[in-house]
Coordinates of C-alpha atoms in Angstrom, one line a residue:
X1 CA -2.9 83.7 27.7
X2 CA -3.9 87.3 28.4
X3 CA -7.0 88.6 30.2
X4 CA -7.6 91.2 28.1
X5 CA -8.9 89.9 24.7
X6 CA -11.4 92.2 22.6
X7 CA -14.9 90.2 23.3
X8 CA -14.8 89.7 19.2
X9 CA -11.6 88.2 19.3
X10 CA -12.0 86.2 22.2
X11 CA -15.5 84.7 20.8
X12 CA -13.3 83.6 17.6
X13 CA -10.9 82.4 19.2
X14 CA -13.7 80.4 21.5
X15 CA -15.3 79.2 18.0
X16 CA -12.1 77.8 16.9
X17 CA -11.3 76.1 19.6
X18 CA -14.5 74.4 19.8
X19 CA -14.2 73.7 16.0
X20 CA -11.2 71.7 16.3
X21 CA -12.6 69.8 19.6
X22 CA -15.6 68.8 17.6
X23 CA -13.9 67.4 14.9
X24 CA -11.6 65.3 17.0
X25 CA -14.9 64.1 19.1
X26 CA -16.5 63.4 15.8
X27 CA -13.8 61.0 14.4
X28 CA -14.5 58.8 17.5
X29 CA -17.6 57.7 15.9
X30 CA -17.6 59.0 12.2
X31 CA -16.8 55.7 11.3
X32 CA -18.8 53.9 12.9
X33 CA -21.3 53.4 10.0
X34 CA -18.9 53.3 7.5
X35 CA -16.9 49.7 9.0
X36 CA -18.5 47.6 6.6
X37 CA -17.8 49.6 3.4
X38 CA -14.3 49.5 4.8
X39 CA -13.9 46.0 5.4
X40 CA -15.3 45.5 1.7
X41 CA -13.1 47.6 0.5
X42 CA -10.0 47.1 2.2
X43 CA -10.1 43.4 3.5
X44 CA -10.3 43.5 7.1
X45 CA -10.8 40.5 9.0
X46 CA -14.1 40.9 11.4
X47 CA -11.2 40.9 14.8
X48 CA -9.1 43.3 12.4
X49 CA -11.9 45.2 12.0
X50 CA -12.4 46.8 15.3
X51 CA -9.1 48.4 15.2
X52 CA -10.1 50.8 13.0
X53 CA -11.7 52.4 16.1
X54 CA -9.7 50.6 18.8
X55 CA -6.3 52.0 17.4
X56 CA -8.0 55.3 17.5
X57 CA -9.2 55.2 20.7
X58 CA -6.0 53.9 22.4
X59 CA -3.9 56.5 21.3
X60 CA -6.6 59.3 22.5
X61 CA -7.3 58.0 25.7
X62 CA -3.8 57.0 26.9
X63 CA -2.2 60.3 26.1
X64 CA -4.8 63.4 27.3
X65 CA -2.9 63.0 30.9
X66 CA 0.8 63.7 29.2
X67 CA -1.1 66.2 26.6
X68 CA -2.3 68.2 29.2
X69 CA 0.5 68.1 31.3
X70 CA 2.8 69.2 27.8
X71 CA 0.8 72.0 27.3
X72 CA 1.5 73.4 31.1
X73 CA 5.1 73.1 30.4
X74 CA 5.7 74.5 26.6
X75 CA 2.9 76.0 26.6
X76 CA -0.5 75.6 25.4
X77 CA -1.4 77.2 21.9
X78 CA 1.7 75.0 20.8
X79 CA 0.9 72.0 22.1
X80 CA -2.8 72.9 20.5
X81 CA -1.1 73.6 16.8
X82 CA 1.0 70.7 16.9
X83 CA -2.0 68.3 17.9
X84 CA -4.5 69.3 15.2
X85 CA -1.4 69.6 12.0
X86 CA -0.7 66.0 13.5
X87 CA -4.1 64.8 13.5
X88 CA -5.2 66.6 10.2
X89 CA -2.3 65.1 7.8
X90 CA -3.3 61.7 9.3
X91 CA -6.8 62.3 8.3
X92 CA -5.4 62.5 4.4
X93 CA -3.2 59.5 5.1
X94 CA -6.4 57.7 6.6
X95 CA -8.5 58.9 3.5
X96 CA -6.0 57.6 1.1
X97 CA -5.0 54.1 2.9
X98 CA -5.2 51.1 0.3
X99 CA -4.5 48.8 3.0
X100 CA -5.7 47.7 6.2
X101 CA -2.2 48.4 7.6
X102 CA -2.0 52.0 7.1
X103 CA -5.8 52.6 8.0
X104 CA -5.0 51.8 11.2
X105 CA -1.8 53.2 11.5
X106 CA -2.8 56.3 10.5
X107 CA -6.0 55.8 13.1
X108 CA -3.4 55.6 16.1
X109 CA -1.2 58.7 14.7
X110 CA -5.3 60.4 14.5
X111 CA -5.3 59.6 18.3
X112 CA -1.9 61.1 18.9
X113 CA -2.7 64.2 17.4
X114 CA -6.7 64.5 18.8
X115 CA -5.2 63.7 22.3
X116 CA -2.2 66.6 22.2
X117 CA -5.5 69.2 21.0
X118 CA -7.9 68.3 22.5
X119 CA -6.5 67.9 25.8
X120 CA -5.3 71.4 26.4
X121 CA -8.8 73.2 25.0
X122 CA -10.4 73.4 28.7
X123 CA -7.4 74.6 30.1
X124 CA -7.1 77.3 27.6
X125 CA -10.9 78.2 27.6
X126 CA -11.2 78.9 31.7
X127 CA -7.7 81.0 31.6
X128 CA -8.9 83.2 28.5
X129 CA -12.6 83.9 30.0
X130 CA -11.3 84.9 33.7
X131 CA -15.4 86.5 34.5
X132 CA -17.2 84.1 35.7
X133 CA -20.9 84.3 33.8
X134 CA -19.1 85.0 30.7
X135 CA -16.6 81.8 31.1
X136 CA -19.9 79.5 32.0
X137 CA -21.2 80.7 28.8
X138 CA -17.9 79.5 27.3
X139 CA -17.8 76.4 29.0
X140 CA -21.2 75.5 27.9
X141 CA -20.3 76.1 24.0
X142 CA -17.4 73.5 25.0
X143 CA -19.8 71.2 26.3
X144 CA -21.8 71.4 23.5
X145 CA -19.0 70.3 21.3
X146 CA -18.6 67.2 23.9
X147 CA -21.9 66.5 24.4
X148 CA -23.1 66.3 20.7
X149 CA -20.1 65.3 19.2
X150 CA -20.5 61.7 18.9
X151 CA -23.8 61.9 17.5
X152 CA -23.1 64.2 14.8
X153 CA -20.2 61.6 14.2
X154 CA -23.1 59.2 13.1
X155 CA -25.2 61.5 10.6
X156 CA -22.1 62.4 9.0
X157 CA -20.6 58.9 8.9
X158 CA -23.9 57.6 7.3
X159 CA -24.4 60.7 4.9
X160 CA -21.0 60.9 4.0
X161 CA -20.7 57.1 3.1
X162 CA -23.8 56.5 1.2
X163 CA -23.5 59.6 -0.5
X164 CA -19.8 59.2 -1.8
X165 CA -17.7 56.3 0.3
X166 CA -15.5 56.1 3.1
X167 CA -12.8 57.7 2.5
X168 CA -15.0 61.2 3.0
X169 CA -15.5 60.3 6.9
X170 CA -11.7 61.1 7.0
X171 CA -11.8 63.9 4.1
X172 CA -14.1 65.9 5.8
X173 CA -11.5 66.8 8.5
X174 CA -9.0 68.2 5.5
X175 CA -10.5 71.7 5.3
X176 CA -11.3 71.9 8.7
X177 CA -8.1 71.2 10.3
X178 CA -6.6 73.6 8.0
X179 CA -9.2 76.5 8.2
X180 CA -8.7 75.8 12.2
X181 CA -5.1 75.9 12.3
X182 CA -4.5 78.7 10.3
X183 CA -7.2 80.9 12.2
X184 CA -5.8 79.8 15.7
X185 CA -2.2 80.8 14.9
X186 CA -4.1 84.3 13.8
X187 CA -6.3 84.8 17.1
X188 CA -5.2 82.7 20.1
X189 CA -2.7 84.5 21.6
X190 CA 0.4 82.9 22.7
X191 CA 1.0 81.7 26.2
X192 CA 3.9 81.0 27.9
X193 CA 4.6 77.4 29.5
X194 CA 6.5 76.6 32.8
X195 CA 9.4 75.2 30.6
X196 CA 10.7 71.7 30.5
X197 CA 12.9 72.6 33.1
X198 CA 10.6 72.9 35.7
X199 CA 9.9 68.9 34.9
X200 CA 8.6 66.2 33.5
X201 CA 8.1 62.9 35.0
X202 CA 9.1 60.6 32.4
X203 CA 8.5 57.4 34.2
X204 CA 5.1 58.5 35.7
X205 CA 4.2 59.3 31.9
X206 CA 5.1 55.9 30.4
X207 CA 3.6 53.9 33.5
X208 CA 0.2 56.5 33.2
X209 CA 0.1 56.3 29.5
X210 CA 1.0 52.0 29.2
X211 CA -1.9 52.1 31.6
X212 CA -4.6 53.9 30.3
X213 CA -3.9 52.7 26.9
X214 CA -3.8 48.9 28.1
X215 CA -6.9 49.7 30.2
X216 CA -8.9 51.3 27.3
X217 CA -7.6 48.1 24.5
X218 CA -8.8 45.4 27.6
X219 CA -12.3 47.0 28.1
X220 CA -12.8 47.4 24.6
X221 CA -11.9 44.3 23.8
X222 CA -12.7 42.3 26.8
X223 CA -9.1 41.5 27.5
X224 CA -9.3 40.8 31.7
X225 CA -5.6 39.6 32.0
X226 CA -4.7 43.1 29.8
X227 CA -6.7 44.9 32.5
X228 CA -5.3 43.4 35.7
X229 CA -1.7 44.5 33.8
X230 CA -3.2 47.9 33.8
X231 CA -4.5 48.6 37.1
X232 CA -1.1 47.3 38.3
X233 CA 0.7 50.2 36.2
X234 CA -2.0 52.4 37.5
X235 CA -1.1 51.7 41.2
X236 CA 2.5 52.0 40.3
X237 CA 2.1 55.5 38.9
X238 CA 0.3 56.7 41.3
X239 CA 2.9 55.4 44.0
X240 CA 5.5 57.8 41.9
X241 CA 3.5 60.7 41.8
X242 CA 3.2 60.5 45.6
X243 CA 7.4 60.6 45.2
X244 CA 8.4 62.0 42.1
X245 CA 9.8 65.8 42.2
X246 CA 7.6 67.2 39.7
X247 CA 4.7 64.6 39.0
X248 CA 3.1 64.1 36.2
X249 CA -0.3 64.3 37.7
X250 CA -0.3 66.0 40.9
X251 CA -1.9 64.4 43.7
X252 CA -2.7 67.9 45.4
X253 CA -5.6 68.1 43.0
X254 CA -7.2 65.7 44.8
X255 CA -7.8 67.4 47.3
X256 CA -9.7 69.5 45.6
X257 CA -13.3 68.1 46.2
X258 CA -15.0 69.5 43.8
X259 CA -12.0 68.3 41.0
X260 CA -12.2 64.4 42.9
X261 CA -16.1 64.6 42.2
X262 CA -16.2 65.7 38.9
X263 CA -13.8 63.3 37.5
X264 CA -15.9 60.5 39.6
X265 CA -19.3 61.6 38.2
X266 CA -17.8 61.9 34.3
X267 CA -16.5 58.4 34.8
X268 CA -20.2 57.1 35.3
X269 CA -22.1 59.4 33.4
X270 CA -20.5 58.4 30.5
X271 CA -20.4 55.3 30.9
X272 CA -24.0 55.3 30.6
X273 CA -24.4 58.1 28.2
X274 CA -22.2 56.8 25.8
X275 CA -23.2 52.8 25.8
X276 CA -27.1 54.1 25.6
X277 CA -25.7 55.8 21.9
X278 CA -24.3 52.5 21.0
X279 CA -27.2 49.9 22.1
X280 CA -29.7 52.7 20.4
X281 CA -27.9 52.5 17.2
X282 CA -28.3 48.3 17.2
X283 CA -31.9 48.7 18.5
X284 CA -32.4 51.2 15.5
X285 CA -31.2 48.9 13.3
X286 CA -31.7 45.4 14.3
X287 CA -35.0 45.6 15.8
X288 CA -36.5 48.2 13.7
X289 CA -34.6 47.9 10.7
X290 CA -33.7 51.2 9.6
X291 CA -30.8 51.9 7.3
X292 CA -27.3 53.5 8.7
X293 CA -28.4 56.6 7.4
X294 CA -31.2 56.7 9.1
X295 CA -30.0 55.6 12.5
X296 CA -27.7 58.1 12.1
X297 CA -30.4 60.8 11.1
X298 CA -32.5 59.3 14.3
X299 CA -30.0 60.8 16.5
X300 CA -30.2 64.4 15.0
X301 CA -32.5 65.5 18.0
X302 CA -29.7 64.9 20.8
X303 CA -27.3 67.1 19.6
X304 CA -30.6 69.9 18.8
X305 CA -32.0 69.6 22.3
X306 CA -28.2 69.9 24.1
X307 CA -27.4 72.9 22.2
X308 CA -30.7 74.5 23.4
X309 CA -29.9 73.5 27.0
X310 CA -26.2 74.3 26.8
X311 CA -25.9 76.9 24.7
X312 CA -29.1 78.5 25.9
X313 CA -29.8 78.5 29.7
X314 CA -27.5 76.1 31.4
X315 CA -25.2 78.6 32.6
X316 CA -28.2 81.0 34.1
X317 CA -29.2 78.1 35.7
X318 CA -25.7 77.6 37.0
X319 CA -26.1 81.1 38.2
X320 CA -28.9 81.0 40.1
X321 CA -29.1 77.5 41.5
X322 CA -25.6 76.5 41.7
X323 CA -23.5 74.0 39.8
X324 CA -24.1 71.0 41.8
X325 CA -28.2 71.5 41.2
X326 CA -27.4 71.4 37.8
X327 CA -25.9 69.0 37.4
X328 CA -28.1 66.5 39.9
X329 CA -31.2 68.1 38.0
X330 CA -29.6 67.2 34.5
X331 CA -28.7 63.8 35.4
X332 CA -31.8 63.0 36.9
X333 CA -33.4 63.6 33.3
X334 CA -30.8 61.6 31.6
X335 CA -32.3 59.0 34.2
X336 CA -35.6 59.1 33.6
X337 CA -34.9 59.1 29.7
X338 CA -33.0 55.5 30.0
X339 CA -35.9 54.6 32.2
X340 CA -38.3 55.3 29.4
X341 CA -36.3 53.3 27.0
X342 CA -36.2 50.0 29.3
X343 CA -40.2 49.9 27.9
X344 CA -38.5 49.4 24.0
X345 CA -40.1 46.3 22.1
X346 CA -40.2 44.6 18.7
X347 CA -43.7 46.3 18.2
X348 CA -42.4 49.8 19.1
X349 CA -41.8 53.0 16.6
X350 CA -38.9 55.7 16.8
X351 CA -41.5 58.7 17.1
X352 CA -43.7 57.6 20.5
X353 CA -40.7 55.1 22.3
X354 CA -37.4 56.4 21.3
X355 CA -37.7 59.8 20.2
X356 CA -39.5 61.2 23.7
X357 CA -36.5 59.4 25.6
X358 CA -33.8 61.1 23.8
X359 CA -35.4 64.5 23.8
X360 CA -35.6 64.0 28.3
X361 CA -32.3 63.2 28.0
X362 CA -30.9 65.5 25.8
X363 CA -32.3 68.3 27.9
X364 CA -30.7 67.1 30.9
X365 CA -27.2 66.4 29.5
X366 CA -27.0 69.9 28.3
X367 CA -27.7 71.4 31.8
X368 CA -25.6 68.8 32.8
X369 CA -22.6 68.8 31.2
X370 CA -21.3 72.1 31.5
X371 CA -21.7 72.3 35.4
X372 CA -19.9 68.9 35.2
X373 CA -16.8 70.6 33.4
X374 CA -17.0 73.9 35.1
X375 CA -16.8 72.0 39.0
X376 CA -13.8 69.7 37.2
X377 CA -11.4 73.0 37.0
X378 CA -12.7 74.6 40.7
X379 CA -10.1 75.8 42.5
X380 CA -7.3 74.9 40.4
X381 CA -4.2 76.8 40.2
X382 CA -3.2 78.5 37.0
X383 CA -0.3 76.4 36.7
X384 CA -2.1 73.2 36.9
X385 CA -5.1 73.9 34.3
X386 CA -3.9 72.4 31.8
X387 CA -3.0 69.1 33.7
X388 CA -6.6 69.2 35.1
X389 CA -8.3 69.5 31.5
X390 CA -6.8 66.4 30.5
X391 CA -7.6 64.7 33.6
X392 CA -11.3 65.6 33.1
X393 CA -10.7 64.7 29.4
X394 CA -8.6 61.0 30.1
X395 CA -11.8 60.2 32.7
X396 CA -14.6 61.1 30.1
X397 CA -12.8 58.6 27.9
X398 CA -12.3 55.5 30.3
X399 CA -16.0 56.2 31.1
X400 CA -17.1 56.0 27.4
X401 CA -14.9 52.6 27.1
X402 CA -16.4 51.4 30.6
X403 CA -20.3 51.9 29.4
X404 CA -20.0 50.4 25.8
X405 CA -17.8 47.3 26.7
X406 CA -20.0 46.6 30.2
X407 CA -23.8 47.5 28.0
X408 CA -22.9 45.5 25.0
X409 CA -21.7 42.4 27.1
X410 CA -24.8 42.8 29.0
X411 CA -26.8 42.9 26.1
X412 CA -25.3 39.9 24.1
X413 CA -25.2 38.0 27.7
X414 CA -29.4 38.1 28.2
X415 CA -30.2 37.8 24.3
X416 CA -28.1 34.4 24.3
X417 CA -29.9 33.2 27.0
X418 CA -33.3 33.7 25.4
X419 CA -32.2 31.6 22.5
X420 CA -35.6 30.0 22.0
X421 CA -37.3 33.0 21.4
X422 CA -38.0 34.9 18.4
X423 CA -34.4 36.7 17.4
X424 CA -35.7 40.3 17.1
X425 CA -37.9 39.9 20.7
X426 CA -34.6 38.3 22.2
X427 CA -32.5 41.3 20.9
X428 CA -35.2 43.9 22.5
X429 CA -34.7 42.0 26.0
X430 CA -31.0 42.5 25.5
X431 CA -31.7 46.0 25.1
X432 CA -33.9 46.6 27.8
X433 CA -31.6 45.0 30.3
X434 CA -28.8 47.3 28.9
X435 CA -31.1 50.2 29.4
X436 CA -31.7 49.4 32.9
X437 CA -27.7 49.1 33.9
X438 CA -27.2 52.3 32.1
X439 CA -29.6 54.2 33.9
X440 CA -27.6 52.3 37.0
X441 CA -24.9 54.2 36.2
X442 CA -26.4 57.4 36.3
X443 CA -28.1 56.8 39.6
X444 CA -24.9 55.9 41.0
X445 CA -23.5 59.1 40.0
X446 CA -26.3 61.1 41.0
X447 CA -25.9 59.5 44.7
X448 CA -21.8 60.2 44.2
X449 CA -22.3 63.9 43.4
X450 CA -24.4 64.2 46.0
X451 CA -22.2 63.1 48.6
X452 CA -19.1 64.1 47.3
X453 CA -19.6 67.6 45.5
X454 CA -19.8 70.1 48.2
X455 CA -23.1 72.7 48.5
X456 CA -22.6 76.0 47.0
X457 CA -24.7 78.8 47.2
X458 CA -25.8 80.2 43.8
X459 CA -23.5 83.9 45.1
X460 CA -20.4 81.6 46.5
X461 CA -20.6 79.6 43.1
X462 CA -19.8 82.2 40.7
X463 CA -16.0 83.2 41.9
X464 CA -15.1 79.9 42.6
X465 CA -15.7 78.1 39.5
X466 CA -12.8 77.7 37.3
X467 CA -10.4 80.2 39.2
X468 CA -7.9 78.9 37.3
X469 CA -8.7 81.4 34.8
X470 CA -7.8 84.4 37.1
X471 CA -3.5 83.8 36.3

């Protein structure tokens, strides 16, 4: 991708990037609100139900690594197109499923396609913005998209189904896939791949991809013998990396600190950013008995408050403190938010104990977030971006499967065990408890980056972030 883009053209071409990557974020939780109108409507049993996100988020998370890695080697504006046409036709096949079947067929084929264009959009964003304070601005527009995404997923999942049905949560992606498509064939220029020849690790991308996909079912689904199966593939790939000509993923990056770090931290960050969203939503509605609308319209501050922080100041801050501040700063907020929210009781009200939490928070994962991203592509080569993005992208999504299988067994586990009390009180114990190991996971990456993520000063940070963009 050239270096030289018109700043008008290179802003459009940022926007439509970022379009696309929202939409694929969103459809990891658009229908969250809309399962029951589906099972209604369609049959599902309550165990066949969950694949409607399951299938969806198997295909997704076990093939960013490969995604990335495709778009290094053919290229990644094609890899890009081909993702988002894949993932938009099987949003009309979704929409216009009559059967359980093809719902969540055409979920897993939604996967396949989110995975192959969303996994190559970092890559492509540090490599087109080569200056460093204009390609933190970038990045933090990405973030954004990240960040939010799964939130705005909600309030259009409960709008959209209450206001016309279900088959609009997969509708909605129609026109946008094809307004994106068409405009990124017009203004994202065209950038050559390494070529097929120069490799690809077959084996290492069937043992990766069994592996992640098997890990991601197993945690979802609480399937330990499944996992066990998966770590050993895991093991096993990373034994042929270490031999394979050309890997698949290669272990050089690890030595990258700051690219070892980051992909640590995103693990545990959203582990417990993303299981807060999900005991929220039950707290919302089982304790305080609002309406799936209004959860989802409960949430509309997050995404607000992150595009102020991320959109507004994160990357001056970035500037002038340095990355790694940042991003210890932002996740001590996201801390101090789920701290807040371990104080949550049957007698509480969304605008004095839930709203003030999410506002912290949301302040903090928008400084956050992009420093997070920008350290995960430090220092690596041109040739390797677009591997790296998907590695940063496969680890946010093991992270989000980590936090929502661990809080909602932790949850169920103490709410059980108060059986003689009052339902709703027993529920808010469940949810405090879940609070309090979510904010565990943020400590533990606060106290990771710390010792991990090397010190930069603010005028060392600047050139080094993201050089991958200087090809």
């Amino acid at each position: 991708m050239a270096e030289n883009h018109p700043t008008r053209s290179r802003g459009l071409a940022l926007a439509v990037l970022c379009a696309a990557s929202l939409m694929v974020v969103l459809d990891s939780s658009i229908v969250a609100v809309a399962l029951p109108a589906i099972q209604a409507d369609l049959g599902f049993t309550p165990a066949g139900l969950a694949w409607v996100v399951t299938a969806y988020l198997v295909a997704f998370g076990g093939l960013l690594l490969i995604s990335g890695r495709l778009g290094d080697l053919l290229g990644r504006r094609r890899v890009f197109l081909g993702g988002l046409g894949l993932f938009t036709a099987s949003s009309l096949v979704a929409g216009l499923a009559d059967n359980a079947g093809v719902l969540v067929v055409s979920r897993f084929a939604q996967g396949v396609g989110g995975a192959l264009a969303s996994a190559v959009v970092l890559g492509m964003i540090v490599t087109m913005y080569p200056e460093p304070r204009a390609r933190a601005k970038a990045i933090g527009v990405y973030s954004f998209t990240q960040a939010a995404g799964a939130s705005i997923g909600l309030i259009a999942g409960g709008a959209l189904t209450q206001a016309l049905s279900w088959h609009w949560t997969f509708y909605v992606n129609l026109p946008i896939g094809v307004a994106a498509y068409l405009l990124a064939v017009r203004v994202v220029e065209p950038d050559r791949g390494t070529g097929l020849r120069a490799g690809l690790d077959v084996l290492g991308a069937v043992l990766v991809t069994a592996a992640v996909m098997l890990g991601v079912y197993a945690i979802s689904d609480s399937q330990w013998s499944a996992l066990a199966v998966a770590v050993v593939l895991l093991a096993a790939f990373v034994v042929r990396q270490a031999k394979a000509r050309t890997p698949l993923l290669p272990l050089r990056l690890f030595r990258i600190r700051a690219v070892t770090g980051a992909n640590l931290v995103m693990v545990l960050m959203v582990a417990g950013m993303l299981g807060f969203q999900f005991v929220t939503a039950l707290y919302l509605q089982q304790v305080l008995g609002l309406d799936a609308l209004r959860t989802g319209v409960a949430f509309l501050p997050v995404p607000l408050v992150i595009a102020v922080a991320s959109l507004g100041f994160a990357d001056k801050l970035a500037a002038r403190f340095g990355p790694r501040t940042v991003l210890l700063s932002g996740l001590g907020l996201v801390i101090a938010g789920l701290l807040l929210l371990t104080r949550v009781s049957v007698e509480g009200a969304y605008f004095t104990d839930v709203l003030p939490p999410l506002l912290v928070m949301g302040l903090g994962a928008g400084a956050a977030i992009p420093a997070l991203m920008g350290l995960a592509m430090s220092d690596v080569a041109p040739e390797d971006a677009g591997v790296a993005s998907g590695l940063i992208n496969t680890t946010q999504q093991v992270g989000a499967a980590i936090g929502t299988a661990v809080l909602a067994s932790v949850a169920a586990s103490r709410t059980a065990s108060l059986g003689s009390v009052d339902h709703r009180e027993a529920l808010a114990a469940g949810f405090r408890l879940a609070y309090g190991v979510s904010a565990g996971f943020l400590i533990a990456a606060v106290a990771l980056g710390g010792l991990v993520l090397a010190r930069r000063s603010p005028a060392a940070a600047e050139p080094e972030v993201c050089v991958a963009g200087q090809a």
